[in-house]
Coordinates of C-alpha atoms in Angstrom, one line a residue:
Chain Y
M19 CA 38.8 97.3 42.4
N20 CA 35.0 96.0 42.7
I21 CA 33.0 98.8 41.2
G22 CA 29.1 98.9 41.1
F23 CA 27.1 100.7 38.8
I24 CA 23.3 101.6 39.0
G25 CA 21.6 103.5 36.2
L26 CA 22.7 102.7 32.8
G27 CA 21.0 105.1 30.5
I28 CA 22.5 107.3 28.0
M29 CA 25.4 108.6 30.1
G30 CA 25.7 105.4 32.5
A31 CA 26.0 102.8 29.9
P32 CA 29.1 104.2 28.3
M33 CA 30.7 105.5 31.6
A34 CA 30.2 101.8 33.1
G35 CA 31.9 100.4 30.0
H36 CA 34.9 102.4 30.5
L37 CA 35.3 101.3 33.9
L38 CA 35.1 97.5 32.6
S39 CA 37.6 98.3 29.8
A40 CA 40.2 99.7 32.6
G41 CA 40.0 96.2 34.4
H42 CA 37.6 96.9 37.1
K43 CA 35.3 94.1 38.2
L44 CA 31.8 95.5 37.5
F45 CA 28.6 94.8 39.4
V46 CA 25.5 96.3 38.1
H47 CA 21.7 97.0 38.4
T48 CA 19.4 99.1 36.6
R49 CA 15.4 99.4 36.5
T50 CA 15.4 98.1 32.8
R51 CA 17.6 95.1 32.7
S52 CA 17.9 94.9 29.0
K53 CA 20.0 98.1 29.2
A54 CA 22.7 96.3 31.0
D55 CA 22.8 93.5 28.3
A56 CA 25.8 94.7 26.4
L57 CA 27.7 95.1 29.6
L58 CA 26.7 91.8 30.9
A59 CA 28.1 90.5 27.4
R60 CA 31.7 92.1 28.1
G61 CA 31.6 90.2 31.8
A62 CA 29.8 92.6 34.1
V63 CA 27.8 90.9 36.9
W64 CA 24.2 91.2 37.2
R65 CA 22.8 91.9 40.8
D66 CA 19.0 92.0 41.7
S67 CA 19.1 95.1 44.0
P68 CA 21.0 98.1 45.0
A69 CA 21.7 96.6 48.1
A70 CA 23.2 93.2 46.4
V71 CA 25.3 95.6 44.0
A72 CA 26.7 97.7 47.1
A73 CA 27.5 94.6 49.0
E74 CA 30.0 93.3 46.7
C75 CA 31.8 97.1 46.1
E76 CA 34.4 99.4 47.4
V77 CA 33.1 101.8 45.1
L78 CA 29.3 102.6 44.0
C79 CA 28.4 104.6 41.2
L80 CA 24.8 106.1 40.8
N81 CA 23.5 107.7 37.3
V82 CA 19.9 108.2 37.5
P83 CA 17.8 110.9 36.5
D84 CA 16.6 113.0 39.5
T85 CA 16.6 113.7 43.3
P86 CA 13.8 111.1 44.2
D87 CA 15.7 108.5 42.0
V88 CA 18.7 108.7 44.1
E89 CA 17.0 108.7 47.4
R90 CA 15.1 105.5 46.3
V91 CA 18.3 103.9 45.2
L92 CA 19.9 104.8 48.2
F93 CA 17.5 104.6 51.1
D94 CA 14.0 103.3 50.1
D95 CA 12.9 99.9 52.0
S96 CA 9.6 99.7 50.0
G97 CA 10.8 98.0 47.1
A98 CA 14.2 96.4 46.0
P99 CA 16.5 96.5 49.0
P100 CA 18.3 99.9 48.8
A101 CA 22.0 100.6 48.5
G102 CA 22.4 101.9 51.8
A103 CA 21.5 98.7 53.4
G104 CA 24.2 96.9 51.7
L105 CA 27.0 99.4 51.7
R106 CA 30.3 98.1 53.0
P107 CA 32.1 100.2 55.7
N108 CA 34.5 102.8 54.4
S109 CA 33.0 102.6 51.0
V110 CA 32.6 105.4 48.4
V111 CA 29.5 106.3 46.8
I112 CA 29.8 108.5 43.6
D113 CA 26.7 110.1 42.2
F114 CA 26.8 111.3 38.9
S115 CA 23.3 112.3 38.8
T116 CA 22.2 115.8 38.6
I117 CA 20.2 116.5 41.6
S118 CA 19.5 119.1 44.4
P119 CA 22.6 120.6 46.2
S120 CA 20.5 120.3 49.6
A121 CA 19.6 116.8 48.8
A122 CA 23.0 115.8 48.0
R123 CA 24.2 117.1 51.5
D124 CA 21.4 115.3 53.3
F125 CA 22.2 112.3 51.4
A126 CA 25.8 112.5 52.3
A127 CA 25.1 113.2 56.1
R128 CA 22.8 110.0 56.0
L129 CA 25.5 107.8 54.3
S130 CA 28.2 108.9 56.8
Q131 CA 26.0 107.6 59.5
R132 CA 26.8 104.1 57.9
Q133 CA 30.8 105.0 57.5
A134 CA 30.2 105.4 54.0
A135 CA 31.3 108.4 51.9
L136 CA 28.9 110.0 49.4
L137 CA 30.4 112.3 46.7
D138 CA 28.1 114.5 44.5
A139 CA 29.7 114.3 40.9
P140 CA 27.5 115.8 38.2
V141 CA 29.1 115.9 34.7
T142 CA 29.0 117.9 31.7
G143 CA 29.7 117.1 28.3
G144 CA 26.5 115.2 27.2
E145 CA 26.4 111.7 25.5
R146 CA 29.4 112.5 23.3
G147 CA 31.5 113.2 26.4
A148 CA 30.5 110.0 28.1
I149 CA 31.4 108.0 25.1
A150 CA 34.7 109.5 24.5
A151 CA 35.4 109.7 28.4
T152 CA 35.9 113.4 28.2
L153 CA 33.3 114.6 30.5
T154 CA 33.9 117.4 32.9
I155 CA 33.0 115.9 36.6
M156 CA 32.5 118.4 39.2
V157 CA 33.1 116.8 42.7
G158 CA 31.8 117.8 46.1
G159 CA 32.2 116.1 49.2
E160 CA 35.1 114.8 51.3
K161 CA 38.5 115.6 49.8
A162 CA 39.9 112.0 51.2
A163 CA 37.0 110.2 49.6
F164 CA 37.6 112.0 46.5
E165 CA 41.3 111.2 46.1
R166 CA 40.7 107.6 46.9
V167 CA 38.4 107.5 43.7
R168 CA 40.2 109.9 41.5
P169 CA 41.7 107.2 39.5
V170 CA 38.2 105.8 38.8
L171 CA 37.0 109.4 37.8
E172 CA 39.9 109.8 35.4
K173 CA 38.7 106.9 33.4
L174 CA 35.5 109.0 32.6
G175 CA 36.5 112.5 32.5
K176 CA 39.0 114.8 31.3
T177 CA 38.4 117.5 33.7
V178 CA 38.0 116.1 37.1
V179 CA 37.8 118.7 39.8
H180 CA 37.1 118.8 43.2
V181 CA 35.3 121.8 44.0
G182 CA 34.1 122.0 47.7
P183 CA 32.2 120.1 50.3
S184 CA 29.2 117.9 49.9
G185 CA 26.7 119.7 47.5
A186 CA 29.2 122.1 45.9
G187 CA 29.4 119.9 42.9
Q188 CA 25.7 120.2 42.3
T189 CA 25.9 123.8 43.1
L190 CA 28.5 124.2 40.4
K191 CA 26.3 121.8 37.9
A192 CA 23.5 124.5 38.5
V193 CA 25.7 127.3 37.4
N194 CA 26.6 125.5 34.3
Q195 CA 22.7 124.9 33.7
I196 CA 21.7 128.6 33.9
L197 CA 24.7 129.5 31.5
V198 CA 23.5 126.8 29.1
A199 CA 19.7 127.7 29.3
V200 CA 20.2 131.5 29.0
N201 CA 22.7 131.2 26.4
M202 CA 20.2 129.3 24.6
I203 CA 17.7 132.2 24.5
G204 CA 20.4 134.6 22.9
V205 CA 21.1 131.9 20.2
S206 CA 17.5 131.4 19.3
E207 CA 16.7 135.2 19.1
A208 CA 19.8 136.1 17.2
I209 CA 18.9 133.2 14.7
A210 CA 15.2 134.4 14.5
F211 CA 16.5 137.7 13.8
A212 CA 19.2 136.6 11.2
R213 CA 16.6 134.5 9.4
R214 CA 14.1 137.4 9.0
G215 CA 16.8 139.7 8.2
G216 CA 18.1 137.7 5.2
V217 CA 21.6 136.9 6.9
E218 CA 23.0 133.8 5.6
L219 CA 23.2 131.5 8.8
P220 CA 26.3 129.7 8.1
L221 CA 28.2 133.0 7.5
A222 CA 26.7 134.6 10.7
L223 CA 27.7 131.6 12.7
E224 CA 31.3 131.8 11.4
T225 CA 31.8 135.5 11.4
L226 CA 30.7 135.8 15.2
G227 CA 31.5 132.6 16.6
G228 CA 35.1 134.0 17.6
G229 CA 33.9 137.3 18.8
A230 CA 32.4 138.9 22.0
G231 CA 28.9 137.0 21.2
G232 CA 30.6 133.7 20.9
S233 CA 29.8 130.8 22.9
W234 CA 29.6 127.1 22.8
A235 CA 26.1 127.3 22.2
W236 CA 26.2 129.7 19.2
S237 CA 28.8 127.3 17.6
N238 CA 27.3 124.1 18.2
L239 CA 23.5 124.3 18.7
G240 CA 23.3 127.6 16.5
A241 CA 24.9 125.3 13.7
K242 CA 22.0 122.4 14.5
I243 CA 19.2 125.1 14.1
A244 CA 20.6 126.6 10.9
A245 CA 20.6 122.8 9.7
D246 CA 16.8 122.3 11.2
D247 CA 18.4 119.6 13.5
L248 CA 16.2 119.2 16.5
K249 CA 17.8 115.9 17.5
P250 CA 18.7 115.8 21.2
A251 CA 22.0 116.2 22.5
F252 CA 20.3 117.1 25.7
M253 CA 16.6 116.7 25.6
I254 CA 14.5 119.5 26.9
K255 CA 12.5 117.3 29.3
L256 CA 16.0 116.7 31.2
M257 CA 16.7 120.5 31.0
Q258 CA 13.6 121.2 32.4
K259 CA 14.1 118.9 35.3
D260 CA 17.7 120.7 36.0
L261 CA 16.1 124.1 35.9
R262 CA 13.5 123.1 38.4
I263 CA 16.6 122.1 40.5
V264 CA 18.1 125.4 39.9
Q265 CA 15.3 127.7 40.7
D266 CA 14.6 125.5 44.0
A267 CA 18.3 126.1 45.1
A268 CA 18.0 129.5 44.1
Q269 CA 14.9 130.1 46.4
A270 CA 16.8 128.7 49.1
L271 CA 19.7 130.9 48.3
G272 CA 17.6 133.9 47.7
V273 CA 18.7 134.5 44.3
A274 CA 16.3 135.8 41.8
L275 CA 17.0 134.4 38.2
P276 CA 14.7 136.3 35.9
G277 CA 16.4 135.2 32.7
T278 CA 16.7 131.4 33.6
A279 CA 12.9 131.6 34.3
L280 CA 12.3 133.1 30.9
A281 CA 14.2 130.1 29.5
Q282 CA 12.0 127.8 31.5
Q283 CA 8.8 129.4 29.9
L284 CA 10.3 129.3 26.3
F285 CA 11.4 125.6 27.0
R286 CA 7.7 124.9 28.2
A287 CA 6.2 126.3 25.0
I288 CA 7.9 123.2 23.2
E289 CA 7.6 120.7 26.0
A290 CA 3.8 121.2 26.0
Q291 CA 3.7 119.8 22.2
P292 CA 3.5 116.2 21.5
G293 CA 7.3 115.1 21.0
G294 CA 8.7 118.4 22.4
S295 CA 10.2 117.3 25.5
E296 CA 12.5 114.8 23.7
L297 CA 13.8 117.2 21.3
G298 CA 17.1 119.0 22.1
T299 CA 17.3 122.1 23.8
Q300 CA 18.1 124.0 20.5
A301 CA 14.3 123.3 19.8
M302 CA 13.7 126.7 21.9
S303 CA 14.4 128.6 18.7
L304 CA 11.2 126.8 17.4
A305 CA 9.5 129.0 20.3
I306 CA 10.9 132.3 19.1
E307 CA 10.4 131.8 15.5
R308 CA 6.5 130.9 16.5
L309 CA 6.0 134.2 18.3
C310 CA 6.5 135.8 14.8
K311 CA 4.1 133.3 12.4
P312 CA 1.1 134.7 10.9
L313 CA -2.1 135.3 13.0
P314 CA -4.7 133.0 11.8
S315 CA -6.9 134.7 8.9
S316 CA -10.3 133.3 10.0
P317 CA -12.7 135.8 11.7
R318 CA -13.0 135.4 15.5
Chain Q
M197 CA 45.4 156.6 -1.3
N198 CA 44.0 159.8 0.2
I199 CA 41.8 158.7 3.0
G200 CA 39.3 160.7 5.3
F201 CA 38.4 159.9 8.7
I202 CA 35.7 161.6 10.6
G203 CA 34.8 160.7 14.1
L204 CA 38.1 160.0 16.2
G205 CA 36.5 158.6 19.5
I206 CA 37.9 155.5 21.5
M207 CA 37.5 153.2 18.3
G208 CA 38.2 155.9 15.3
A209 CA 41.5 157.3 16.7
P210 CA 43.3 154.2 16.8
M211 CA 41.7 153.1 13.4
A212 CA 42.8 156.2 11.8
G213 CA 46.4 155.8 13.1
H214 CA 46.8 152.4 11.5
L215 CA 45.8 154.0 8.0
L216 CA 48.6 156.8 9.0
S217 CA 51.0 153.9 9.8
A218 CA 50.2 152.3 6.5
G219 CA 51.4 155.2 4.6
H220 CA 48.1 156.8 3.6
K221 CA 47.6 160.5 3.4
L222 CA 45.0 161.1 6.0
F223 CA 42.5 163.9 6.2
V224 CA 40.7 164.3 9.4
H225 CA 37.5 166.1 11.1
T226 CA 35.9 165.5 14.5
R227 CA 33.5 167.6 16.5
T228 CA 36.1 167.7 19.4
R229 CA 39.4 169.2 17.9
S230 CA 41.6 168.0 20.4
K231 CA 40.9 164.3 19.9
A232 CA 42.8 164.9 16.6
D233 CA 46.0 166.2 18.3
A234 CA 47.9 163.1 18.3
L235 CA 47.2 162.1 14.7
L236 CA 47.9 165.9 13.5
A237 CA 51.3 165.5 15.2
R238 CA 51.8 162.3 13.2
G239 CA 51.1 164.0 9.9
A240 CA 47.5 163.9 9.5
V241 CA 45.8 166.7 8.1
W242 CA 42.8 168.8 9.7
R243 CA 39.8 170.1 7.5
D244 CA 37.4 172.2 8.9
S245 CA 34.1 170.5 7.8
P246 CA 33.0 167.0 6.7
A247 CA 32.6 168.4 3.1
A248 CA 36.2 169.6 3.0
V249 CA 37.5 166.3 4.3
A250 CA 35.6 164.5 1.6
A251 CA 36.8 166.5 -1.5
E252 CA 40.3 165.5 -0.5
C253 CA 39.7 161.6 -0.6
E254 CA 38.9 158.7 -2.6
V255 CA 37.8 156.7 0.6
L256 CA 36.0 158.4 3.6
C257 CA 35.8 156.6 6.9
L258 CA 33.1 157.4 9.6
N259 CA 33.1 156.4 13.2
V260 CA 30.5 158.0 15.0
P261 CA 27.9 157.1 17.9
D262 CA 24.7 156.8 16.2
T263 CA 22.4 156.9 13.3
P264 CA 21.6 160.7 13.6
D265 CA 25.3 161.4 13.8
V266 CA 26.0 159.7 10.5
E267 CA 23.0 161.7 9.0
R268 CA 24.2 164.8 10.1
V269 CA 27.9 164.0 9.0
L270 CA 26.8 163.1 5.5
F271 CA 23.8 165.2 4.6
D272 CA 22.8 167.8 7.1
D273 CA 23.3 171.3 5.5
S274 CA 22.1 173.3 8.5
G275 CA 25.9 173.4 10.2
A276 CA 29.3 172.2 8.9
P277 CA 29.0 171.6 5.2
P278 CA 28.3 167.8 5.2
A279 CA 30.5 165.1 3.5
G280 CA 27.9 164.3 1.0
A281 CA 28.3 168.0 -0.6
G282 CA 31.8 167.4 -1.1
L283 CA 32.4 163.6 -2.1
R284 CA 34.2 163.1 -5.2
P285 CA 32.4 160.9 -7.9
N286 CA 33.3 157.1 -7.6
S287 CA 34.5 157.6 -3.9
V288 CA 33.7 155.0 -1.2
V289 CA 32.4 155.8 2.2
I290 CA 33.0 153.1 4.9
D291 CA 30.6 153.6 8.0
F292 CA 32.3 151.7 10.9
S293 CA 29.4 153.2 13.2
T294 CA 26.6 151.0 14.6
I295 CA 23.6 152.4 13.3
S296 CA 20.1 150.8 12.1
P297 CA 20.1 148.7 8.9
S298 CA 17.2 150.4 7.4
A299 CA 19.2 153.7 7.6
A300 CA 22.2 152.2 6.2
R301 CA 20.4 151.1 3.1
D302 CA 18.9 154.8 2.8
F303 CA 22.0 156.3 3.3
A304 CA 23.7 154.1 0.6
A305 CA 20.8 155.0 -1.7
R306 CA 21.1 158.9 -1.3
L307 CA 24.8 158.5 -1.9
S308 CA 24.4 156.4 -5.0
Q309 CA 22.9 159.2 -6.3
R310 CA 26.1 161.2 -6.1
Q311 CA 27.8 158.6 -7.6
A312 CA 29.5 157.5 -4.3
A313 CA 29.1 154.1 -2.7
L314 CA 28.3 153.5 1.0
L315 CA 29.6 150.5 2.8
D316 CA 27.9 149.8 6.1
A317 CA 31.0 148.3 8.1
P318 CA 30.1 147.9 11.9
V319 CA 32.9 146.1 14.0
T320 CA 33.4 144.2 17.0
G321 CA 36.3 143.8 19.3
G322 CA 36.3 146.5 21.2
E323 CA 38.8 149.3 22.0
R324 CA 41.6 146.6 22.2
G325 CA 40.6 145.1 18.8
A326 CA 40.7 148.8 17.3
I327 CA 44.3 149.4 18.9
A328 CA 45.5 145.9 17.8
A329 CA 44.0 146.0 14.3
T330 CA 42.1 142.9 15.3
L331 CA 38.6 143.7 14.8
T332 CA 36.0 141.6 13.0
I333 CA 34.6 144.0 10.4
M334 CA 31.0 143.0 8.8
V335 CA 30.5 144.8 5.3
G336 CA 27.2 145.3 3.9
G337 CA 27.0 147.1 0.4
E338 CA 28.3 146.5 -3.4
K339 CA 30.7 144.1 -3.7
A340 CA 32.7 145.7 -6.1
A341 CA 33.2 148.8 -3.6
F342 CA 34.1 146.2 -0.9
E343 CA 36.8 144.9 -3.0
R344 CA 38.0 148.4 -4.0
V345 CA 38.5 149.0 -0.1
R346 CA 39.5 145.7 1.0
P347 CA 43.1 146.7 1.5
V348 CA 42.1 149.5 3.8
L349 CA 39.9 147.3 5.9
E350 CA 42.5 144.7 6.3
K351 CA 44.7 147.2 8.0
L352 CA 42.1 147.6 10.7
G353 CA 40.7 144.1 11.3
K354 CA 41.8 140.4 11.5
T355 CA 38.2 139.1 10.2
V356 CA 36.9 141.1 7.3
V357 CA 34.1 139.9 5.6
H358 CA 31.4 141.1 2.9
V359 CA 28.3 139.9 4.2
G360 CA 25.7 141.1 1.6
P361 CA 23.9 144.0 0.4
S362 CA 23.5 147.4 1.8
G363 CA 22.5 147.1 5.4
A364 CA 23.5 143.4 5.8
G365 CA 26.6 144.5 7.8
Q366 CA 24.4 146.3 10.4
T367 CA 21.8 143.2 10.5
L368 CA 24.7 141.1 11.4
K369 CA 26.0 143.4 13.9
A370 CA 22.6 143.6 15.6
V371 CA 22.6 139.6 15.6
N372 CA 26.1 140.1 17.7
Q373 CA 24.7 142.3 19.8
I374 CA 21.5 140.3 20.7
L375 CA 24.0 137.4 21.6
V376 CA 26.2 139.8 23.7
A377 CA 23.2 141.2 25.8
V378 CA 21.6 138.0 26.4
N379 CA 25.1 136.1 27.2
M380 CA 25.4 138.8 29.9
I381 CA 22.1 137.6 31.6
G382 CA 23.3 134.4 31.9
V383 CA 26.8 135.4 33.3
S384 CA 25.0 137.9 35.9
E385 CA 22.7 135.1 37.2
A386 CA 25.3 132.5 37.1
I387 CA 27.8 134.4 39.3
A388 CA 25.1 136.0 41.6
F389 CA 24.0 132.1 42.1
A390 CA 27.6 131.0 42.6
R391 CA 28.4 133.5 45.1
R392 CA 25.4 132.8 47.3
G393 CA 26.1 129.2 46.8
G394 CA 29.8 129.4 48.2
V395 CA 31.4 128.6 44.8
E396 CA 35.2 129.8 44.5
L397 CA 34.6 132.0 41.3
P398 CA 37.8 131.4 39.6
L399 CA 37.3 127.7 39.9
A400 CA 33.9 128.0 38.3
L401 CA 35.2 130.4 35.5
E402 CA 37.9 127.4 34.6
T403 CA 35.8 124.6 35.2
L404 CA 33.0 125.5 33.1
G405 CA 34.5 127.6 30.4
G406 CA 35.5 125.0 28.1
G407 CA 32.2 123.1 28.3
A408 CA 28.4 123.6 27.2
G409 CA 27.9 126.8 29.3
G410 CA 31.1 128.5 27.8
S411 CA 31.1 132.0 26.1
W412 CA 33.5 134.7 25.5
A413 CA 31.2 136.7 28.1
W414 CA 31.9 133.9 30.8
S415 CA 35.4 133.8 30.4
N416 CA 36.2 137.6 29.8
L417 CA 33.4 139.4 31.4
G418 CA 32.8 136.7 34.3
A419 CA 36.2 137.0 35.1
K420 CA 35.8 141.0 35.5
I421 CA 32.8 140.5 37.7
A422 CA 34.8 138.1 39.8
A423 CA 37.6 140.7 40.4
D424 CA 34.7 143.6 41.0
D425 CA 36.0 145.1 37.7
L426 CA 33.5 147.2 36.2
K427 CA 35.6 149.4 34.3
P428 CA 34.1 149.7 30.7
A429 CA 35.5 147.4 27.7
F430 CA 32.0 148.3 26.2
M431 CA 29.8 151.0 28.3
I432 CA 26.2 150.3 29.1
K433 CA 25.1 153.6 27.4
L434 CA 26.7 152.2 24.0
M435 CA 25.0 148.9 24.2
Q436 CA 21.5 150.4 25.0
K437 CA 21.8 152.6 22.2
D438 CA 22.8 149.2 20.0
L439 CA 19.8 147.3 21.4
R440 CA 17.5 150.2 20.5
I441 CA 18.7 150.0 17.1
V442 CA 18.2 145.8 17.6
Q443 CA 14.6 146.4 18.8
D444 CA 13.8 148.9 15.9
A445 CA 15.1 146.8 13.3
A446 CA 13.4 143.4 15.0
Q447 CA 10.1 145.5 15.0
A448 CA 10.4 146.2 11.3
L449 CA 11.4 142.5 10.6
G450 CA 8.3 141.5 12.9
V451 CA 10.6 139.3 15.5
A452 CA 9.9 139.4 19.0
L453 CA 13.0 139.4 21.4
P454 CA 11.9 138.8 24.9
G455 CA 15.3 137.7 26.2
T456 CA 17.0 141.0 24.7
A457 CA 14.3 143.0 26.2
L458 CA 15.0 141.6 29.8
A459 CA 18.5 142.7 29.1
Q460 CA 17.6 146.1 28.1
Q461 CA 15.6 146.4 31.5
L462 CA 18.5 145.3 33.6
F463 CA 21.0 147.5 32.0
R464 CA 18.5 150.5 32.5
A465 CA 18.4 149.5 36.5
I466 CA 22.2 150.1 36.5
E467 CA 22.1 153.0 33.6
A468 CA 19.4 155.0 36.0
Q469 CA 22.2 155.3 38.7
P470 CA 24.6 158.1 38.5
G471 CA 27.7 157.0 36.7
G472 CA 26.0 153.8 35.9
S473 CA 25.7 154.5 32.0
E474 CA 29.5 154.6 31.9
L475 CA 30.3 151.3 33.4
G476 CA 30.9 148.3 31.5
T477 CA 28.4 146.0 30.6
Q478 CA 29.4 143.4 33.0
A479 CA 27.6 145.8 35.5
M480 CA 24.5 144.2 34.7
S481 CA 25.6 141.8 37.4
L482 CA 24.9 144.2 40.1
A483 CA 21.3 144.3 38.9
I484 CA 20.8 140.7 39.7
E485 CA 22.7 141.1 43.0
R486 CA 20.7 144.0 44.2
L487 CA 17.4 142.1 43.5
C488 CA 18.7 139.9 46.6
K489 CA 19.6 142.3 48.8
P490 CA 17.9 142.6 52.4
L491 CA 15.0 144.9 52.7
P492 CA 14.9 148.1 54.5
S493 CA 14.6 147.1 58.1
S494 CA 12.4 150.4 59.0
P495 CA 8.8 150.3 59.7
R496 CA 6.6 151.4 56.7

């Protein structure tokens, strides 16, 4: 099958690689052409615009940072011709980006006027899941379109689920990010308390990991905090982008999310420092620990 | 071995039963004598005061609600003679109650003057864990005393860990309760968002459970919320008691816990309603959902 892939970042590049490995003919485009080099060396074909990629493919994959990027790639006529201008009839666009659920519905409606289906298909599992093809992929949109591309999705993820109509994938991703963000508060506070209380962190991580306080965040990010490892598995700036999407959607739904809001503020405290936005989300723990540092001793 | 057990509530009664099953001679006392009936029918021996129980035993177990209850049972001379007045030299007191870490250290110091050791040994795993003898038991205090009673503890729990000096067990339990309380905020917000967003909850629970948003709270209490089951696995009033202990200890340690504080406020919103304090902690989800209910329509 001819497949297009636009957006070859940390997630997109390994995902596109799996499609090439599976024997598909792959057409690619990305803003920074050098990010395509490794795939081009393996036989992928470069095209100079989203429209030119779209014109070659039955299935077009997107993996770009944010809602405006998806809109630009699909519809914006002011720069490189957009994918929407090149899509073949009956093609399926799979958008792996995490964007607003309402925008996903809007974009799907606009593409349906061009006889193309848009599936919102955000993922969880991070860079590691993208490389190992073990992602969880939450798909919203027409069931028939989902069934057509299911074999493609199953090359990329271990858990591939059709979760509802257009936008439902993004809504479920937002639910996931609420959990991820708020669990990080618990881990940050628990570790700060344990450290000050003289508890050995490896013992705490192991003893509590299997019980009622256990979580993926505790076992994985807690261990990183204990090792003073703040390298990103998921960068704070991307989490903050996702949480803005969550709160916009929550506003539209009429749901108040005070814990999520607290997480945003604690992430902001880190994001505001040079280099902070590129640390992993576990760096929230610094915000809690900084609250407890000695005050300056100079008179004011 | 002669073992005493004081406090035969939801947790204490099944735990004492396991010791009886293991062939120990069991002496019991509890404020409400009827709670001992089933154990007495199985061969346990009633004594009229903590001191009278203590006088029979090498090992004395306590499982009472709060710090003042432990102090009363061990030291308060104003009512029934306290255990401290009856303890044999070289006996070991195992306190399974969740109390303040600093009080645990204080009580241990006071008992050491009477040649008895106190181990703080709070548990997690709930009523189900007490019945199935699968509790996690976090023990603080003298290592030698721990080793002496380890065979007793292993009749009650699956994970029995000596975590440090006196008070360390309570400190680790506090760490656990921070995680439990804050994870509940994440679950409550995620479910409220999912419901309003039209996501099928069983699908959400299953799809997200194995990923970066996953937690014991999501899989277990999330499922209860989805089923509108607010029956207590752990009552809000007991969680609030534990969180007061957490915040007192955090104040002593100089740690600020804003997420835990938010959890306390959301639990309070439920606790303040008739019957609310006896619901399970998953009833916090009602507090988030109530924030989003229609306002009264009458003019004000």
